[in-house]
Amino acid sequence: AAERMRLAPIGALFAPLERAAQDAALALGKRVEFTAAGGENRLDVGVLSPLRQALMHVVRNAVAHGIEAPSERAVAGKPEAGRVELRVERRGDRLALACLDDGRGFDLEGVRRAAVERGVVGEAEARRLDDGQSLQLALHPGVSTSRSPSELSGRGVGLDVAREIAARLRGELSLRSEPGVGATVELCVPVTASSVTALVVEVGGARVALPLAAVRRAFRVAPHERSPAGGGELVLDGGEGVPFLRLGALLRRERPSGEQGRPCTALSLADGRGRVAVGVDRLLGVEDVLVRPLPPLTPRSPLVGGVSLDASGAPFLVLAPDGLAAAVRAGARTEEAPARRAPPPVLVIDDSLTTRMLEQSILESAGYDVDVATSGEEALAKALERRYGLFVVDVEMPGIDGFEFVARTRADPALRDIPSIMVTSRGSAQDRRRGEEAGARAYLVKSEFDQVQLLKTIRELVG
């Protein structure tokens, strides 16, 4: 509850941004209509303040440089009032704030000329730049296409300030432009904590949430209403066939096969490419949830936007609508394809409970079947009972240490073909050499631990 009090709706920025757009238009003899969407997203007030400053520059820049004078718009067949639109949407653990206008677009020739005059690039180099590279020049300090500086334009500071603020927030700023049609300036920043209104559902016995704004409607689907199409299925959503996939299949929480033939609830989702539908077991209700990014060591997934806690403190996933829609389209094409061979089980050997749990969590999240052992002796006994594809071994353990364990497995005809990876706090050249001489296939130091490198090494050894 205390953390929620630190969050404020982004919609609080819309009124001052609209006022800034109207004031800029009035000063330049233009007319503009400002619209905004996504104000229900809530952010830490410490992030809202710099975002407000950045968006002020972006909106004024759209009016000053993008929106044409009424006479020019009439010649181009456009409405007298220009349109400036701010769209705010959650994308995984990031927030995208896009400012779109229906003006003339960026004057790329003017940008190149201004960049040459400011010494950003040479004249010969400027001629070789394509449109995308020329567009990036507009982000440099002092680069402006206005020939006469004023309070609103000509100083070349607007987009540069917005870029600096985005970088300070560990985000980025991007530009898109189409001559005569308009331009888009987008700030994308990571979210440390935010609040969204979400639809909470049950899938395979687990709670997950989807931002409510992405859900068009919910409807019941009987088995006979799911039609095969290509490698997946279609369902009718408002009379239109849309790709359908059970959410349990995407999250690897598939229901028992006997349950799959029963009716389910379908959620209709929409993105820029159209509509898709996902099947869930049950709707649990609508809640305002506090969303946090996944912990740093957690493998990233385009399906997941963050994590939240329920009233009892249990974590549950908050899904990313764009990633979910893309996965449904891909899964609907490939769901019935032959399943890949499951990777062989992995045995993690470490006397530290924390290290065992961390490594087990990382490997299981990546799809591996993991057993654990607290000593070399226990690991040897387990290796005789089950065929493993890999050993992940600590060095410093009571009794049989990691070097001896690897040497014994390499000497055993039944175990010699099973590769070993050493994960240890001992990083000296001598220890690395001992690991290599014992027969370890890789040697990773805990102080330099990188889960991406660990998973990459494991995939290279066992798939």
Tab-separated table of C-alpha atoms in Angstrom:
chain	number	residue	atom	x	y	z
A	1	ALA	CA	0.000	0.000	0.000
A	2	ALA	CA	2.860	2.360	0.772
A	3	GLU	CA	4.459	1.632	-2.595
A	4	ARG	CA	1.185	2.358	-4.391
A	5	MET	CA	1.180	5.813	-2.800
A	6	ARG	CA	4.435	6.559	-4.671
A	7	LEU	CA	2.727	5.914	-8.014
A	8	ALA	CA	0.815	8.495	-10.005
A	9	PRO	CA	-1.174	8.061	-13.233
A	10	ILE	CA	0.547	9.160	-16.431
A	11	GLY	CA	-2.735	10.844	-17.299
A	12	ALA	CA	-1.688	13.612	-14.905
A	13	LEU	CA	0.746	14.759	-17.625
A	14	PHE	CA	-1.879	15.013	-20.366
A	15	ALA	CA	-3.400	18.390	-19.367
A	16	PRO	CA	-0.079	20.311	-19.197
A	17	LEU	CA	1.081	18.665	-22.450
A	18	GLU	CA	-2.137	19.686	-24.204
A	19	ARG	CA	-1.718	23.218	-22.874
A	20	ALA	CA	1.865	23.294	-24.175
A	21	ALA	CA	0.700	22.131	-27.614
A	22	GLN	CA	-2.043	24.752	-27.768
A	23	ASP	CA	0.256	27.555	-26.555
A	24	ALA	CA	2.869	26.623	-29.165
A	25	ALA	CA	0.240	26.535	-31.918
A	26	LEU	CA	-1.164	29.920	-30.859
A	27	ALA	CA	2.314	31.502	-30.852
A	28	LEU	CA	2.982	30.191	-34.387
A	29	GLY	CA	-0.417	30.955	-35.886
A	30	LYS	CA	-1.359	27.304	-36.223
A	31	ARG	CA	-4.262	25.156	-35.079
A	32	VAL	CA	-3.767	21.817	-33.366
A	33	GLU	CA	-5.840	19.079	-31.775
A	34	PHE	CA	-4.147	17.126	-28.991
A	35	THR	CA	-5.296	13.645	-27.967
A	36	ALA	CA	-3.787	11.126	-25.531
A	37	ALA	CA	-4.353	7.511	-24.555
A	38	GLY	CA	-2.912	5.187	-21.913
A	39	GLY	CA	-3.241	7.563	-18.979
A	40	GLU	CA	-4.313	4.742	-16.666
A	41	ASN	CA	-0.705	3.490	-16.460
A	42	ARG	CA	0.845	4.523	-13.148
A	43	LEU	CA	4.527	5.250	-12.563
A	44	ASP	CA	6.819	6.288	-9.749
A	45	VAL	CA	6.545	10.048	-9.296
A	46	GLY	CA	10.338	10.264	-9.504
A	47	VAL	CA	10.120	9.031	-13.102
A	48	LEU	CA	7.094	11.137	-14.081
A	49	SER	CA	8.881	14.442	-13.500
A	50	PRO	CA	11.727	13.933	-16.015
A	51	LEU	CA	9.296	12.312	-18.463
A	52	ARG	CA	7.119	15.419	-18.295
A	53	GLN	CA	10.123	17.585	-19.196
A	54	ALA	CA	11.082	15.314	-22.113
A	55	LEU	CA	7.541	15.126	-23.482
A	56	MET	CA	7.153	18.921	-23.277
A	57	HIS	CA	10.080	19.272	-25.699
A	58	VAL	CA	8.744	16.513	-27.963
A	59	VAL	CA	5.209	17.968	-28.161
A	60	ARG	CA	6.431	21.522	-28.814
A	61	ASN	CA	8.810	20.165	-31.453
A	62	ALA	CA	5.900	18.376	-33.169
A	63	VAL	CA	3.906	21.618	-33.332
A	64	ALA	CA	6.818	23.868	-34.339
A	65	HIS	CA	8.521	21.620	-36.901
A	66	GLY	CA	5.866	19.095	-37.880
A	67	ILE	CA	2.446	20.737	-38.080
A	68	GLU	CA	2.133	22.996	-41.111
A	69	ALA	CA	0.473	26.407	-41.251
A	70	PRO	CA	-3.268	26.287	-42.084
A	71	SER	CA	-2.629	27.497	-45.643
A	72	GLU	CA	-0.063	24.734	-46.292
A	73	ARG	CA	-2.400	22.102	-44.885
A	74	ALA	CA	-5.215	23.300	-47.120
A	75	VAL	CA	-2.970	22.949	-50.197
A	76	ALA	CA	-2.000	19.433	-49.057
A	77	GLY	CA	-5.655	18.477	-48.581
A	78	LYS	CA	-5.345	18.133	-44.821
A	79	PRO	CA	-7.722	19.458	-42.130
A	80	GLU	CA	-6.898	22.978	-40.982
A	81	ALA	CA	-6.113	21.750	-37.467
A	82	GLY	CA	-3.073	19.545	-37.154
A	83	ARG	CA	-3.197	16.415	-35.005
A	84	VAL	CA	-0.730	15.629	-32.209
A	85	GLU	CA	-1.345	12.340	-30.394
A	86	LEU	CA	0.371	10.841	-27.370
A	87	ARG	CA	0.130	7.060	-26.948
A	88	VAL	CA	1.329	5.348	-23.770
A	89	GLU	CA	1.544	1.562	-23.608
A	90	ARG	CA	3.262	-1.103	-21.545
A	91	ARG	CA	5.694	-3.383	-23.426
A	92	GLY	CA	6.988	-6.059	-21.108
A	93	ASP	CA	9.090	-4.382	-18.426
A	94	ARG	CA	9.297	-1.138	-20.427
A	95	LEU	CA	6.937	1.753	-21.035
A	96	ALA	CA	6.643	3.288	-24.512
A	97	LEU	CA	5.490	6.900	-24.897
A	98	ALA	CA	4.971	7.780	-28.575
A	99	CYS	CA	4.165	11.274	-29.859
A	100	LEU	CA	2.660	11.186	-33.365
A	101	ASP	CA	1.760	14.094	-35.606
A	102	ASP	CA	0.180	14.348	-39.063
A	103	GLY	CA	2.483	17.133	-40.263
A	104	ARG	CA	5.118	17.370	-42.962
A	105	GLY	CA	7.577	14.938	-41.397
A	106	PHE	CA	11.265	15.663	-40.823
A	107	ASP	CA	13.039	17.805	-43.407
A	108	LEU	CA	15.926	15.393	-43.940
A	109	GLU	CA	17.766	17.652	-46.352
A	110	GLY	CA	17.510	20.471	-43.813
A	111	VAL	CA	18.722	18.164	-41.057
A	112	ARG	CA	21.781	17.143	-43.102
A	113	ARG	CA	22.536	20.790	-43.927
A	114	ALA	CA	22.222	21.835	-40.278
A	115	ALA	CA	24.442	18.933	-39.162
A	116	VAL	CA	27.146	19.998	-41.613
A	117	GLU	CA	26.929	23.623	-40.419
A	118	ARG	CA	27.273	22.487	-36.788
A	119	GLY	CA	30.258	20.274	-37.640
A	120	VAL	CA	28.494	17.061	-36.662
A	121	VAL	CA	29.379	15.457	-40.030
A	122	GLY	CA	31.341	16.490	-43.076
A	123	GLU	CA	29.638	17.533	-46.282
A	124	ALA	CA	30.818	14.448	-48.193
A	125	GLU	CA	29.743	12.112	-45.395
A	126	ALA	CA	26.329	13.792	-45.170
A	127	ARG	CA	25.688	13.063	-48.847
A	128	ARG	CA	26.333	9.360	-48.247
A	129	LEU	CA	23.846	9.022	-45.373
A	130	ASP	CA	20.546	7.240	-46.014
A	131	ASP	CA	17.245	8.556	-44.639
A	132	GLY	CA	17.448	6.556	-41.412
A	133	GLN	CA	20.971	7.748	-40.650
A	134	SER	CA	20.048	11.339	-41.545
A	135	LEU	CA	17.108	11.177	-39.138
A	136	GLN	CA	19.452	10.337	-36.254
A	137	LEU	CA	21.354	13.589	-36.856
A	138	ALA	CA	18.312	15.461	-35.500
A	139	LEU	CA	19.176	14.130	-32.039
A	140	HIS	CA	22.523	15.962	-31.915
A	141	PRO	CA	22.776	19.218	-29.916
A	142	GLY	CA	22.258	22.370	-31.954
A	143	VAL	CA	20.927	20.616	-35.073
A	144	SER	CA	17.749	22.434	-36.131
A	145	THR	CA	16.046	23.029	-39.466
A	146	SER	CA	14.673	26.411	-38.335
A	147	ARG	CA	16.668	29.272	-39.844
A	148	SER	CA	15.581	31.870	-37.255
A	149	PRO	CA	15.853	30.869	-33.567
A	150	SER	CA	12.854	31.618	-31.365
A	151	GLU	CA	11.487	30.571	-27.986
A	152	LEU	CA	9.931	27.475	-29.583
A	153	SER	CA	12.399	26.411	-32.277
A	154	GLY	CA	15.734	27.019	-33.946
A	155	ARG	CA	18.037	26.271	-31.012
A	156	GLY	CA	18.336	22.514	-31.612
A	157	VAL	CA	17.805	21.566	-27.964
A	158	GLY	CA	14.353	19.907	-27.941
A	159	LEU	CA	15.057	16.393	-29.146
A	160	ASP	CA	18.560	16.451	-27.668
A	161	VAL	CA	17.133	17.144	-24.187
A	162	ALA	CA	14.547	14.374	-24.652
A	163	ARG	CA	17.318	11.954	-25.696
A	164	GLU	CA	19.430	12.862	-22.644
A	165	ILE	CA	16.483	12.338	-20.289
A	166	ALA	CA	15.692	8.959	-21.881
A	167	ALA	CA	19.344	7.913	-21.460
A	168	ARG	CA	19.312	9.091	-17.817
A	169	LEU	CA	16.299	6.825	-17.227
A	170	ARG	CA	18.189	3.933	-18.934
A	171	GLY	CA	15.875	4.130	-21.935
A	172	GLU	CA	16.141	5.249	-25.523
A	173	LEU	CA	14.523	7.671	-27.951
A	174	SER	CA	13.698	6.732	-31.552
A	175	LEU	CA	12.427	8.671	-34.559
A	176	ARG	CA	10.277	7.720	-37.543
A	177	SER	CA	9.186	9.997	-40.371
A	178	GLU	CA	7.215	9.849	-43.597
A	179	PRO	CA	7.385	12.943	-45.825
A	180	GLY	CA	4.051	14.732	-46.027
A	181	VAL	CA	2.360	12.234	-43.699
A	182	GLY	CA	3.891	12.880	-40.286
A	183	ALA	CA	6.475	11.821	-37.739
A	184	THR	CA	6.695	9.751	-34.573
A	185	VAL	CA	9.024	10.376	-31.642
A	186	GLU	CA	9.038	7.521	-29.136
A	187	LEU	CA	10.566	7.340	-25.678
A	188	CYS	CA	10.923	3.841	-24.268
A	189	VAL	CA	12.006	3.597	-20.616
A	190	PRO	CA	12.319	0.686	-18.166
A	191	VAL	CA	9.708	0.471	-15.433
A	192	THR	CA	10.888	-0.125	-11.855
A	193	ALA	CA	7.333	-0.247	-10.533
A	194	SER	CA	3.977	0.583	-12.030
A	195	SER	CA	0.318	-0.107	-11.459
A	196	VAL	CA	-2.086	-1.454	-14.081
A	197	THR	CA	-5.687	-2.575	-14.081
A	198	ALA	CA	-5.464	-6.274	-14.945
A	199	LEU	CA	-7.730	-9.205	-15.670
A	200	VAL	CA	-6.604	-12.058	-13.417
A	201	VAL	CA	-7.168	-15.574	-14.788
A	202	GLU	CA	-6.386	-19.132	-13.803
A	203	VAL	CA	-4.269	-21.362	-16.058
A	204	GLY	CA	-3.238	-24.857	-15.050
A	205	GLY	CA	-3.879	-24.071	-11.385
A	206	ALA	CA	-1.800	-20.867	-11.439
A	207	ARG	CA	-2.853	-17.205	-11.370
A	208	VAL	CA	-1.676	-14.950	-14.202
A	209	ALA	CA	-2.766	-11.443	-15.173
A	210	LEU	CA	-3.189	-9.531	-18.434
A	211	PRO	CA	-3.515	-5.742	-18.711
A	212	LEU	CA	-7.258	-5.160	-19.016
A	213	ALA	CA	-6.799	-2.536	-21.749
A	214	ALA	CA	-5.515	-5.270	-24.110
A	215	VAL	CA	-8.552	-7.558	-23.626
A	216	ARG	CA	-11.369	-6.832	-26.079
A	217	ARG	CA	-13.838	-9.371	-24.721
A	218	ALA	CA	-14.182	-12.835	-23.174
A	219	PHE	CA	-16.347	-15.622	-24.583
A	220	ARG	CA	-16.888	-19.355	-24.142
A	221	VAL	CA	-15.517	-21.754	-26.753
A	222	ALA	CA	-16.650	-25.375	-27.082
A	223	PRO	CA	-14.253	-27.965	-28.581
A	224	HIS	CA	-16.282	-28.202	-31.808
A	225	GLU	CA	-15.998	-24.411	-32.260
A	226	ARG	CA	-12.210	-24.630	-32.658
A	227	SER	CA	-11.354	-25.218	-36.302
A	228	PRO	CA	-8.012	-26.630	-37.503
A	229	ALA	CA	-6.088	-24.252	-39.740
A	230	GLY	CA	-2.565	-24.949	-40.959
A	231	GLY	CA	-0.697	-26.254	-37.936
A	232	GLY	CA	-2.959	-24.616	-35.342
A	233	GLU	CA	-6.548	-23.617	-34.624
A	234	LEU	CA	-8.977	-20.792	-35.342
A	235	VAL	CA	-12.000	-19.587	-33.378
A	236	LEU	CA	-14.711	-17.155	-34.401
A	237	ASP	CA	-14.414	-13.738	-32.749
A	238	GLY	CA	-17.241	-11.474	-33.854
A	239	GLY	CA	-17.719	-13.500	-37.020
A	240	GLU	CA	-14.013	-13.397	-37.922
A	241	GLY	CA	-11.681	-16.377	-37.654
A	242	VAL	CA	-8.677	-15.532	-35.453
A	243	PRO	CA	-5.642	-17.602	-34.354
A	244	PHE	CA	-6.313	-19.459	-31.103
A	245	LEU	CA	-3.994	-21.143	-28.615
A	246	ARG	CA	-4.435	-22.388	-25.065
A	247	LEU	CA	-2.506	-20.154	-22.679
A	248	GLY	CA	-1.469	-23.247	-20.731
A	249	ALA	CA	0.452	-24.468	-23.795
A	250	LEU	CA	2.367	-21.191	-24.027
A	251	LEU	CA	3.189	-21.126	-20.317
A	252	ARG	CA	3.959	-24.868	-20.138
A	253	ARG	CA	1.092	-25.336	-17.699
A	254	GLU	CA	-1.028	-27.517	-19.967
A	255	ARG	CA	-4.059	-29.133	-18.351
A	256	PRO	CA	-4.413	-32.928	-18.292
A	257	SER	CA	-5.299	-34.295	-21.741
A	258	GLY	CA	-8.786	-35.264	-20.564
A	259	GLU	CA	-9.472	-31.636	-19.661
A	260	GLN	CA	-8.399	-30.207	-23.022
A	261	GLY	CA	-11.544	-31.438	-24.753
A	262	ARG	CA	-13.816	-29.420	-22.466
A	263	PRO	CA	-15.144	-25.903	-23.175
A	264	CYS	CA	-12.849	-23.085	-22.147
A	265	THR	CA	-12.950	-19.311	-21.850
A	266	ALA	CA	-11.297	-17.427	-24.719
A	267	LEU	CA	-9.900	-13.921	-24.359
A	268	SER	CA	-9.812	-11.773	-27.479
A	269	LEU	CA	-6.640	-9.649	-27.690
A	270	ALA	CA	-5.794	-6.986	-30.261
A	271	ASP	CA	-2.463	-5.538	-31.384
A	272	GLY	CA	-1.207	-3.691	-34.443
A	273	ARG	CA	-1.429	-6.823	-36.598
A	274	GLY	CA	-5.026	-7.733	-35.740
A	275	ARG	CA	-6.719	-10.041	-33.254
A	276	VAL	CA	-5.837	-13.331	-31.570
A	277	ALA	CA	-7.522	-15.411	-28.859
A	278	VAL	CA	-6.094	-17.330	-25.907
A	279	GLY	CA	-7.862	-20.022	-23.900
A	280	VAL	CA	-7.860	-19.907	-20.095
A	281	ASP	CA	-9.391	-22.111	-17.424
A	282	ARG	CA	-11.178	-19.470	-15.342
A	283	LEU	CA	-11.657	-15.713	-14.960
A	284	LEU	CA	-10.853	-14.623	-11.397
A	285	GLY	CA	-11.674	-10.927	-11.663
A	286	VAL	CA	-10.296	-7.450	-12.337
A	287	GLU	CA	-7.674	-6.007	-9.979
A	288	ASP	CA	-5.311	-3.043	-9.798
A	289	VAL	CA	-1.940	-4.765	-9.532
A	290	LEU	CA	1.492	-3.353	-8.695
A	291	VAL	CA	3.854	-4.627	-11.400
A	292	ARG	CA	7.569	-5.036	-10.859
A	293	PRO	CA	10.231	-6.215	-13.347
A	294	LEU	CA	11.475	-9.778	-13.070
A	295	PRO	CA	14.547	-10.346	-10.873
A	296	PRO	CA	17.864	-9.867	-12.737
A	297	LEU	CA	18.754	-13.594	-12.804
A	298	THR	CA	15.373	-14.669	-14.197
A	299	PRO	CA	15.445	-15.711	-17.879
A	300	ARG	CA	13.647	-13.126	-20.021
A	301	SER	CA	10.555	-14.024	-22.033
A	302	PRO	CA	8.604	-11.835	-24.485
A	303	LEU	CA	5.432	-13.267	-22.912
A	304	VAL	CA	6.117	-11.744	-19.488
A	305	GLY	CA	5.741	-8.069	-18.657
A	306	GLY	CA	6.546	-8.348	-14.957
A	307	VAL	CA	5.547	-9.923	-11.683
A	308	SER	CA	3.106	-8.972	-8.928
A	309	LEU	CA	2.115	-10.322	-5.521
A	310	ASP	CA	-1.326	-11.414	-4.387
A	311	ALA	CA	-2.806	-10.642	-0.974
A	312	SER	CA	-0.960	-13.569	0.619
A	313	GLY	CA	2.403	-12.539	-0.844
A	314	ALA	CA	2.540	-15.255	-3.523
A	315	PRO	CA	4.008	-14.059	-6.837
A	316	PHE	CA	2.160	-14.301	-10.148
A	317	LEU	CA	3.090	-13.278	-13.688
A	318	VAL	CA	1.728	-10.241	-15.496
A	319	LEU	CA	1.799	-11.035	-19.221
A	320	ALA	CA	2.857	-8.712	-22.041
A	321	PRO	CA	0.015	-8.433	-24.607
A	322	ASP	CA	2.261	-7.809	-27.648
A	323	GLY	CA	4.526	-10.757	-26.879
A	324	LEU	CA	1.497	-12.924	-26.124
A	325	ALA	CA	-0.160	-12.077	-29.449
A	326	ALA	CA	3.038	-12.805	-31.384
A	327	ALA	CA	3.445	-16.143	-29.576
A	328	VAL	CA	-0.168	-17.118	-30.359
A	329	ARG	CA	0.390	-16.456	-34.053
A	330	ALA	CA	3.632	-18.443	-34.044
A	331	GLY	CA	2.177	-21.215	-31.861
A	332	ALA	CA	-0.946	-21.532	-33.975
A	333	ARG	CA	1.322	-22.384	-36.886
A	334	THR	CA	3.553	-24.807	-35.029
A	335	GLU	CA	1.597	-26.209	-32.075
A	336	GLU	CA	0.917	-29.540	-33.806
A	337	ALA	CA	4.469	-29.917	-35.124
A	338	PRO	CA	6.437	-32.893	-33.758
A	339	ALA	CA	7.731	-32.109	-30.278
A	340	ARG	CA	11.463	-31.633	-29.891
A	341	ARG	CA	13.369	-34.271	-27.962
A	342	ALA	CA	13.509	-33.284	-24.306
A	343	PRO	CA	17.056	-32.515	-23.096
A	344	PRO	CA	18.613	-35.102	-20.756
A	345	PRO	CA	18.407	-34.473	-17.000
A	346	VAL	CA	21.074	-32.424	-15.207
A	347	LEU	CA	22.603	-33.158	-11.789
A	348	VAL	CA	23.632	-30.095	-9.746
A	349	ILE	CA	26.194	-30.869	-7.019
A	350	ASP	CA	26.916	-28.202	-4.396
A	351	ASP	CA	26.967	-28.188	-0.596
A	352	SER	CA	25.564	-24.615	-0.495
A	353	LEU	CA	21.746	-24.563	-0.293
A	354	THR	CA	21.579	-21.075	-1.842
A	355	THR	CA	23.740	-22.014	-4.827
A	356	ARG	CA	21.841	-25.270	-5.398
A	357	MET	CA	18.486	-23.493	-5.378
A	358	LEU	CA	19.717	-20.710	-7.689
A	359	GLU	CA	21.211	-23.084	-10.262
A	360	GLN	CA	18.202	-25.412	-10.078
A	361	SER	CA	15.819	-22.477	-10.636
A	362	ILE	CA	17.792	-21.163	-13.633
A	363	LEU	CA	17.979	-24.583	-15.310
A	364	GLU	CA	14.354	-25.523	-14.650
A	365	SER	CA	13.205	-22.162	-16.017
A	366	ALA	CA	15.163	-22.986	-19.180
A	367	GLY	CA	13.295	-26.315	-19.515
A	368	TYR	CA	15.773	-28.767	-17.956
A	369	ASP	CA	14.890	-31.602	-15.593
A	370	VAL	CA	17.168	-31.064	-12.584
A	371	ASP	CA	18.235	-33.236	-9.656
A	372	VAL	CA	20.454	-31.950	-6.833
A	373	ALA	CA	23.089	-33.505	-4.587
A	374	THR	CA	24.784	-32.003	-1.526
A	375	SER	CA	28.075	-33.904	-1.821
A	376	GLY	CA	30.255	-35.804	-4.280
A	377	GLU	CA	29.384	-39.095	-2.587
A	378	GLU	CA	25.635	-38.502	-2.958
A	379	ALA	CA	26.145	-37.441	-6.570
A	380	LEU	CA	28.030	-40.647	-7.444
A	381	ALA	CA	25.241	-42.721	-5.927
A	382	LYS	CA	22.597	-40.824	-7.917
A	383	ALA	CA	24.624	-41.116	-11.129
A	384	LEU	CA	24.460	-44.911	-10.810
A	385	GLU	CA	20.662	-44.841	-10.429
A	386	ARG	CA	19.784	-42.439	-13.277
A	387	ARG	CA	21.397	-41.547	-16.579
A	388	TYR	CA	22.268	-37.816	-16.598
A	389	GLY	CA	23.274	-35.665	-19.526
A	390	LEU	CA	25.412	-33.245	-17.518
A	391	PHE	CA	27.007	-32.655	-14.122
A	392	VAL	CA	27.204	-29.079	-12.719
A	393	VAL	CA	29.784	-29.359	-9.927
A	394	ASP	CA	31.138	-27.154	-7.154
A	395	VAL	CA	34.816	-27.572	-6.225
A	396	GLU	CA	34.904	-27.001	-2.466
A	397	MET	CA	32.794	-29.718	-0.808
A	398	PRO	CA	33.377	-31.914	2.240
A	399	GLY	CA	34.548	-35.430	1.411
A	400	ILE	CA	34.946	-35.849	-2.344
A	401	ASP	CA	35.624	-32.400	-3.806
A	402	GLY	CA	34.735	-31.300	-7.338
A	403	PHE	CA	38.110	-32.165	-8.862
A	404	GLU	CA	37.976	-35.722	-7.518
A	405	PHE	CA	34.316	-36.150	-8.531
A	406	VAL	CA	35.066	-35.192	-12.134
A	407	ALA	CA	38.156	-37.398	-12.219
A	408	ARG	CA	36.170	-40.406	-10.903
A	409	THR	CA	33.362	-39.961	-13.439
A	410	ARG	CA	35.907	-39.702	-16.254
A	411	ALA	CA	37.516	-42.963	-15.089
A	412	ASP	CA	34.194	-44.842	-14.854
A	413	PRO	CA	33.247	-46.502	-18.193
A	414	ALA	CA	29.542	-45.935	-17.449
A	415	LEU	CA	29.968	-42.205	-16.700
A	416	ARG	CA	32.959	-41.076	-18.785
A	417	ASP	CA	30.792	-39.717	-21.627
A	418	ILE	CA	28.810	-37.375	-19.326
A	419	PRO	CA	30.321	-33.857	-19.484
A	420	SER	CA	30.945	-31.816	-16.338
A	421	ILE	CA	30.847	-28.052	-15.769
A	422	MET	CA	32.581	-26.634	-12.700
A	423	VAL	CA	30.906	-23.621	-11.035
A	424	THR	CA	33.143	-22.473	-8.185
A	425	SER	CA	34.417	-19.491	-6.214
A	426	ARG	CA	38.045	-20.536	-6.950
A	427	GLY	CA	39.222	-18.619	-9.999
A	428	SER	CA	43.034	-18.944	-9.978
A	429	ALA	CA	44.890	-20.161	-13.057
A	430	GLN	CA	46.107	-23.169	-11.056
A	431	ASP	CA	42.548	-24.203	-10.139
A	432	ARG	CA	41.390	-23.767	-13.729
A	433	ARG	CA	44.258	-25.994	-14.873
A	434	ARG	CA	43.339	-28.641	-12.267
A	435	GLY	CA	39.734	-28.591	-13.509
A	436	GLU	CA	40.891	-29.067	-17.091
A	437	GLU	CA	43.239	-31.887	-16.098
A	438	ALA	CA	40.424	-33.604	-14.165
A	439	GLY	CA	38.303	-33.564	-17.322
A	440	ALA	CA	35.825	-30.677	-16.819
A	441	ARG	CA	34.455	-29.340	-20.091
A	442	ALA	CA	33.953	-25.793	-18.729
A	443	TYR	CA	35.054	-23.810	-15.676
A	444	LEU	CA	32.871	-20.904	-14.452
A	445	VAL	CA	33.763	-18.645	-11.506
A	446	LYS	CA	30.892	-17.635	-9.188
A	447	SER	CA	32.145	-14.056	-8.791
A	448	GLU	CA	31.816	-13.684	-12.585
A	449	PHE	CA	28.587	-15.681	-12.748
A	450	ASP	CA	26.502	-15.032	-15.853
A	451	GLN	CA	23.388	-17.153	-16.269
A	452	VAL	CA	23.315	-16.441	-20.023
A	453	GLN	CA	26.837	-17.853	-20.382
A	454	LEU	CA	25.921	-20.844	-18.189
A	455	LEU	CA	22.871	-21.724	-20.300
A	456	LYS	CA	24.813	-21.177	-23.529
A	457	THR	CA	27.546	-23.549	-22.337
A	458	ILE	CA	25.002	-26.179	-21.297
A	459	ARG	CA	23.175	-25.995	-24.630
A	460	GLU	CA	26.462	-26.442	-26.471
A	461	LEU	CA	27.175	-29.598	-24.447
A	462	VAL	CA	23.755	-31.286	-24.210
A	463	GLY	CA	21.304	-29.249	-26.322
